[in-house]
């Protein structure tokens, strides 16, 4: 009997172990596809100067205001102080478990967690915290902090953080400095990487009961800087933490080179530009090539004290355009949106506003293998689209689609007639110079703008639309007002840029931009209100792709569906990044594929 009992126990243990996801050996890095580029003994990323001098200060300038230091809550989401978690200025206060290498499509290297074990099927991942990791008050980063982070995000965090536990079947502490995430059927192959780049919070420094309230009290993080001064709505000052735990680890070598970082807020772009000319702001990143050439006509630039430079990137351009709120009946028809999309006169704008230096944006992943342009749909794509016949026009399927090219006069009758004919076919009529919808009501809309540049672009569109009787009004709002309207989806048309940055590895963020579940979630980036089962299927295929070929096919299908849906009217782009900066700054010789990285710059020694 005893032998039988021992055998049963052993058998049950064997079965239990077989049901657990098989973990690999701990690794210093993980990649979305393939293997990470850098070996385990790498010493730094290849786009930094590992010996960059430390010291001095820098002031960045932005347009807007702020009333909150907690970037993880819905309230005041879009008026949270810059720098806390920041794609441009750096994650100065909060850090994730792993750090992205900006010279790879999507590979992560150890930060708070120095290694990770991910099973081959990506059904689980275990993170091992770096024993050196500490919060700015000196307390160690623990497994309990990771568990607390996901608990408070789930209950009181904002999207997308609030939804991440929905993909986790079990989150458990496996040691004093290790945690394991086991995923459910809602997860996909990117989920472990999304978990890895989620910022971690100190349990001892946050009160769960009050977490969702705005605060201007400096918060504790694990990052290289602490908040030392707050002037609400005007200025936030970060000071380097001399005891920063990660200053010598490979993912942080060559980063965070200033002793002090100040972020100044301005009411408008003109005030910010004048501050740059006076030397208050260290950099200027105006995207208008004609305007910036004119604005650089000041003594410091002519003396060489200000430098203008362009940086090449290897990622698709940022998509900027007139974005329709398709929740509204007037924009519910893709046919109507298609006609409206034909009436942005890029050729006139490029000649008269941009000195011919821009290119037309036509794809959400333009200039990459992920784009539908120039790539006929292959069998994989056709299979994905088979359940949704007729959703993609033939010219978009074969990769030949292009928007109409106007003659640059600002009144190309051929293009105007083509757009009018589409509207006429949808039941619209022209009466006494006014466009009437199928119900006989005047057809028009309001465009929200947040800057003088946006007003100019809106005026171009307004002028062309008026030629076929569409009444467009332009309303200019300050940054706080327009962000609040975006958050509530309280607009008809706006110029969409925020949230539309792209990469060579689109993933879960695309669900937040285009997925049905985000269409009516307050604070989401699905500003257009897209709710399309075909797009949801493409997103799912993209996230579940196991091979590069399947992944590329899924993204191209998504691109074809977005182009065909006419959710926004893409405008123009320049493939290079432009920056003007004061000559006391220096930057590394190499630019990563994602473009310049300000946290790797430094101040010249006096």
mmCIF file of C-alpha atoms in Angstrom, residues 4-198:
data_model
loop_
_atom_site.group_PDB
_atom_site.id
_atom_site.type_symbol
_atom_site.label_atom_id
_atom_site.label_comp_id
_atom_site.label_asym_id
_atom_site.label_seq_id
_atom_site.Cartn_x
_atom_site.Cartn_y
_atom_site.Cartn_z
ATOM 1 C CA UNK A 4 1.236 2.468 -4.274
ATOM 2 C CA UNK A 5 0.746 5.705 -2.338
ATOM 3 C CA UNK A 6 4.266 6.861 -3.151
ATOM 4 C CA UNK A 7 3.663 6.009 -6.802
ATOM 5 C CA UNK A 8 0.378 7.956 -6.852
ATOM 6 C CA UNK A 9 1.996 10.998 -5.265
ATOM 7 C CA UNK A 10 4.824 10.878 -7.777
ATOM 8 C CA UNK A 11 2.376 10.492 -10.659
ATOM 9 C CA UNK A 12 0.254 13.416 -9.488
ATOM 10 C CA UNK A 13 3.368 15.557 -9.065
ATOM 11 C CA UNK A 14 4.475 14.623 -12.567
ATOM 12 C CA UNK A 15 1.097 15.569 -14.022
ATOM 13 C CA UNK A 16 1.063 18.853 -12.084
ATOM 14 C CA UNK A 17 4.520 19.756 -13.336
ATOM 15 C CA UNK A 18 3.538 18.907 -16.898
ATOM 16 C CA UNK A 19 0.647 21.357 -16.676
ATOM 17 C CA UNK A 20 2.975 24.193 -15.702
ATOM 18 C CA UNK A 21 4.348 26.259 -18.611
ATOM 19 C CA UNK A 22 7.884 25.183 -19.410
ATOM 20 C CA UNK A 23 10.210 28.086 -18.721
ATOM 21 C CA UNK A 24 13.434 28.650 -20.590
ATOM 22 C CA UNK A 25 16.726 29.605 -19.005
ATOM 23 C CA UNK A 26 16.857 33.141 -17.572
ATOM 24 C CA UNK A 27 17.734 35.588 -20.319
ATOM 25 C CA UNK A 28 19.102 39.107 -20.266
ATOM 26 C CA UNK A 29 16.769 40.161 -23.097
ATOM 27 C CA UNK A 30 13.630 39.137 -24.969
ATOM 28 C CA UNK A 31 12.401 40.008 -28.463
ATOM 29 C CA UNK A 32 9.003 40.142 -30.106
ATOM 30 C CA UNK A 33 10.346 38.213 -33.073
ATOM 31 C CA UNK A 34 13.576 36.297 -33.433
ATOM 32 C CA UNK A 35 16.401 36.879 -30.975
ATOM 33 C CA UNK A 36 17.673 40.109 -29.402
ATOM 34 C CA UNK A 37 20.603 41.649 -31.259
ATOM 35 C CA UNK A 38 22.894 42.230 -28.267
ATOM 36 C CA UNK A 39 24.622 39.397 -26.383
ATOM 37 C CA UNK A 40 24.412 38.811 -22.651
ATOM 38 C CA UNK A 41 27.768 40.499 -22.084
ATOM 39 C CA UNK A 42 26.868 43.740 -23.893
ATOM 40 C CA UNK A 43 27.998 46.841 -22.042
ATOM 41 C CA UNK A 44 25.729 49.515 -23.527
ATOM 42 C CA UNK A 45 23.388 50.281 -26.396
ATOM 43 C CA UNK A 46 25.149 51.179 -29.635
ATOM 44 C CA UNK A 47 23.548 54.632 -29.963
ATOM 45 C CA UNK A 48 24.910 56.109 -26.747
ATOM 46 C CA UNK A 49 28.233 57.548 -25.675
ATOM 47 C CA UNK A 50 28.987 55.329 -22.677
ATOM 48 C CA UNK A 51 31.533 57.870 -21.476
ATOM 49 C CA UNK A 52 29.319 60.921 -21.866
ATOM 50 C CA UNK A 53 30.204 63.521 -19.243
ATOM 51 C CA UNK A 54 27.734 64.043 -16.430
ATOM 52 C CA UNK A 55 26.722 67.419 -15.100
ATOM 53 C CA UNK A 56 25.085 70.726 -15.894
ATOM 54 C CA UNK A 57 21.437 71.405 -16.532
ATOM 55 C CA UNK A 58 18.987 71.575 -19.403
ATOM 56 C CA UNK A 59 15.584 73.201 -19.900
ATOM 57 C CA UNK A 60 12.993 71.688 -22.213
ATOM 58 C CA UNK A 61 9.943 73.695 -23.221
ATOM 59 C CA UNK A 62 6.432 72.564 -24.068
ATOM 60 C CA UNK A 63 3.089 74.154 -24.882
ATOM 61 C CA UNK A 64 0.306 73.493 -22.405
ATOM 62 C CA UNK A 65 -0.164 73.161 -18.679
ATOM 63 C CA UNK A 66 -0.193 70.523 -15.947
ATOM 64 C CA UNK A 67 -2.001 69.848 -12.687
ATOM 65 C CA UNK A 68 -0.913 66.330 -11.801
ATOM 66 C CA UNK A 69 2.230 64.254 -11.165
ATOM 67 C CA UNK A 70 0.602 60.819 -11.374
ATOM 68 C CA UNK A 71 0.673 59.666 -15.033
ATOM 69 C CA UNK A 72 -1.306 56.483 -14.396
ATOM 70 C CA UNK A 73 -4.779 57.813 -13.613
ATOM 71 C CA UNK A 74 -7.632 58.888 -15.852
ATOM 72 C CA UNK A 75 -8.300 62.179 -14.114
ATOM 73 C CA UNK A 76 -6.101 64.887 -15.678
ATOM 74 C CA UNK A 77 -4.612 62.197 -17.915
ATOM 75 C CA UNK A 78 -3.687 64.691 -20.612
ATOM 76 C CA UNK A 79 -2.444 67.396 -18.239
ATOM 77 C CA UNK A 80 0.032 65.252 -16.319
ATOM 78 C CA UNK A 81 3.477 66.775 -15.871
ATOM 79 C CA UNK A 82 5.954 65.827 -18.564
ATOM 80 C CA UNK A 83 8.984 63.757 -17.636
ATOM 81 C CA UNK A 84 7.391 61.396 -15.146
ATOM 82 C CA UNK A 85 7.013 58.750 -17.890
ATOM 83 C CA UNK A 86 8.019 60.389 -21.139
ATOM 84 C CA UNK A 87 8.835 59.050 -24.611
ATOM 85 C CA UNK A 88 10.704 62.239 -25.542
ATOM 86 C CA UNK A 89 12.392 63.537 -22.392
ATOM 87 C CA UNK A 90 12.873 60.146 -20.776
ATOM 88 C CA UNK A 91 11.331 58.158 -17.934
ATOM 89 C CA UNK A 92 12.810 60.361 -15.259
ATOM 90 C CA UNK A 93 10.878 59.028 -12.250
ATOM 91 C CA UNK A 94 9.190 55.718 -13.091
ATOM 92 C CA UNK A 95 10.772 52.675 -14.708
ATOM 93 C CA UNK A 96 9.564 49.352 -16.180
ATOM 94 C CA UNK A 97 10.935 45.881 -15.591
ATOM 95 C CA UNK A 98 12.804 45.928 -18.911
ATOM 96 C CA UNK A 99 14.112 48.633 -21.232
ATOM 97 C CA UNK A 100 13.540 48.938 -24.972
ATOM 98 C CA UNK A 101 16.518 49.082 -27.324
ATOM 99 C CA UNK A 102 15.622 51.868 -29.754
ATOM 100 C CA UNK A 103 17.848 50.427 -32.462
ATOM 101 C CA UNK A 104 15.763 47.241 -32.781
ATOM 102 C CA UNK A 105 12.162 46.767 -33.847
ATOM 103 C CA UNK A 106 11.036 45.485 -30.438
ATOM 104 C CA UNK A 107 13.627 43.969 -28.113
ATOM 105 C CA UNK A 108 13.811 44.466 -24.355
ATOM 106 C CA UNK A 109 16.811 44.315 -22.025
ATOM 107 C CA UNK A 110 17.042 44.115 -18.263
ATOM 108 C CA UNK A 111 16.228 47.119 -16.093
ATOM 109 C CA UNK A 112 14.370 46.619 -12.790
ATOM 110 C CA UNK A 113 14.417 42.942 -13.723
ATOM 111 C CA UNK A 114 17.891 41.818 -14.741
ATOM 112 C CA UNK A 115 16.645 38.574 -16.322
ATOM 113 C CA UNK A 116 13.399 36.980 -17.474
ATOM 114 C CA UNK A 117 12.279 33.400 -18.117
ATOM 115 C CA UNK A 118 9.677 33.118 -20.866
ATOM 116 C CA UNK A 119 8.261 29.780 -21.937
ATOM 117 C CA UNK A 120 8.464 29.077 -25.688
ATOM 118 C CA UNK A 121 4.692 29.304 -26.100
ATOM 119 C CA UNK A 122 4.653 32.622 -24.209
ATOM 120 C CA UNK A 123 2.014 31.355 -21.804
ATOM 121 C CA UNK A 124 4.021 32.634 -18.845
ATOM 122 C CA UNK A 125 7.009 34.774 -17.948
ATOM 123 C CA UNK A 126 8.968 35.060 -14.728
ATOM 124 C CA UNK A 127 10.941 38.210 -13.928
ATOM 125 C CA UNK A 128 13.926 38.248 -11.592
ATOM 126 C CA UNK A 129 14.406 41.650 -10.012
ATOM 127 C CA UNK A 130 17.893 43.118 -9.941
ATOM 128 C CA UNK A 131 19.042 42.910 -6.311
ATOM 129 C CA UNK A 132 20.493 46.411 -6.689
ATOM 130 C CA UNK A 133 17.158 48.003 -7.668
ATOM 131 C CA UNK A 134 15.989 50.613 -5.172
ATOM 132 C CA UNK A 135 13.409 53.337 -4.897
ATOM 133 C CA UNK A 136 14.564 56.929 -4.588
ATOM 134 C CA UNK A 137 14.029 56.785 -0.810
ATOM 135 C CA UNK A 138 16.484 53.881 -0.564
ATOM 136 C CA UNK A 139 14.017 51.055 -0.019
ATOM 137 C CA UNK A 140 14.510 47.970 -2.230
ATOM 138 C CA UNK A 141 12.254 47.141 -5.164
ATOM 139 C CA UNK A 142 10.430 43.943 -4.225
ATOM 140 C CA UNK A 143 8.062 41.388 -5.662
ATOM 141 C CA UNK A 144 5.324 42.932 -3.507
ATOM 142 C CA UNK A 145 5.773 46.187 -5.458
ATOM 143 C CA UNK A 146 5.034 44.386 -8.716
ATOM 144 C CA UNK A 147 1.926 42.751 -7.260
ATOM 145 C CA UNK A 148 0.741 46.084 -5.834
ATOM 146 C CA UNK A 149 1.270 47.818 -9.175
ATOM 147 C CA UNK A 150 -1.055 45.467 -11.002
ATOM 148 C CA UNK A 151 -3.591 45.529 -8.195
ATOM 149 C CA UNK A 152 -3.865 49.322 -8.126
ATOM 150 C CA UNK A 153 -3.719 49.674 -11.917
ATOM 151 C CA UNK A 154 -6.570 47.201 -12.311
ATOM 152 C CA UNK A 155 -8.786 48.939 -9.776
ATOM 153 C CA UNK A 156 -7.898 52.598 -10.267
ATOM 154 C CA UNK A 157 -5.525 52.997 -13.196
ATOM 155 C CA UNK A 158 -6.205 54.442 -16.622
ATOM 156 C CA UNK A 159 -6.170 52.635 -19.952
ATOM 157 C CA UNK A 160 -4.128 50.797 -21.085
ATOM 158 C CA UNK A 161 -2.718 49.910 -17.639
ATOM 159 C CA UNK A 162 -6.154 49.143 -16.183
ATOM 160 C CA UNK A 163 -6.791 46.340 -18.673
ATOM 161 C CA UNK A 164 -3.517 44.414 -18.438
ATOM 162 C CA UNK A 165 -4.568 42.079 -15.621
ATOM 163 C CA UNK A 166 -7.471 40.921 -17.792
ATOM 164 C CA UNK A 167 -4.896 38.891 -19.740
ATOM 165 C CA UNK A 168 -3.326 37.353 -16.624
ATOM 166 C CA UNK A 169 -4.659 34.097 -15.181
ATOM 167 C CA UNK A 170 -2.272 34.190 -12.239
ATOM 168 C CA UNK A 171 0.250 36.650 -10.828
ATOM 169 C CA UNK A 172 2.354 35.159 -8.094
ATOM 170 C CA UNK A 173 5.405 35.891 -6.025
ATOM 171 C CA UNK A 174 7.942 33.137 -6.632
ATOM 172 C CA UNK A 175 10.693 34.568 -4.439
ATOM 173 C CA UNK A 176 11.692 37.723 -2.592
ATOM 174 C CA UNK A 177 12.766 39.239 -5.899
ATOM 175 C CA UNK A 178 10.847 37.244 -8.491
ATOM 176 C CA UNK A 179 7.312 37.193 -9.874
ATOM 177 C CA UNK A 180 5.610 35.015 -12.450
ATOM 178 C CA UNK A 181 2.794 36.005 -14.784
ATOM 179 C CA UNK A 182 0.702 33.159 -16.208
ATOM 180 C CA UNK A 183 -1.538 34.243 -19.043
ATOM 181 C CA UNK A 184 -5.084 33.328 -20.055
ATOM 182 C CA UNK A 185 -6.715 32.998 -23.459
ATOM 183 C CA UNK A 186 -7.081 36.774 -23.807
ATOM 184 C CA UNK A 187 -3.318 37.161 -24.000
ATOM 185 C CA UNK A 188 -1.236 37.047 -27.164
ATOM 186 C CA UNK A 189 2.404 36.627 -28.061
ATOM 187 C CA UNK A 190 3.164 40.280 -27.352
ATOM 188 C CA UNK A 191 1.628 40.218 -23.869
ATOM 189 C CA UNK A 192 4.839 39.203 -22.020
ATOM 190 C CA UNK A 193 6.657 42.145 -23.599
ATOM 191 C CA UNK A 194 3.862 44.548 -22.677
ATOM 192 C CA UNK A 195 4.110 43.336 -19.097
ATOM 193 C CA UNK A 196 7.861 43.910 -19.258
ATOM 194 C CA UNK A 197 7.520 47.570 -20.275
ATOM 195 C CA UNK A 198 4.820 48.392 -17.727
#
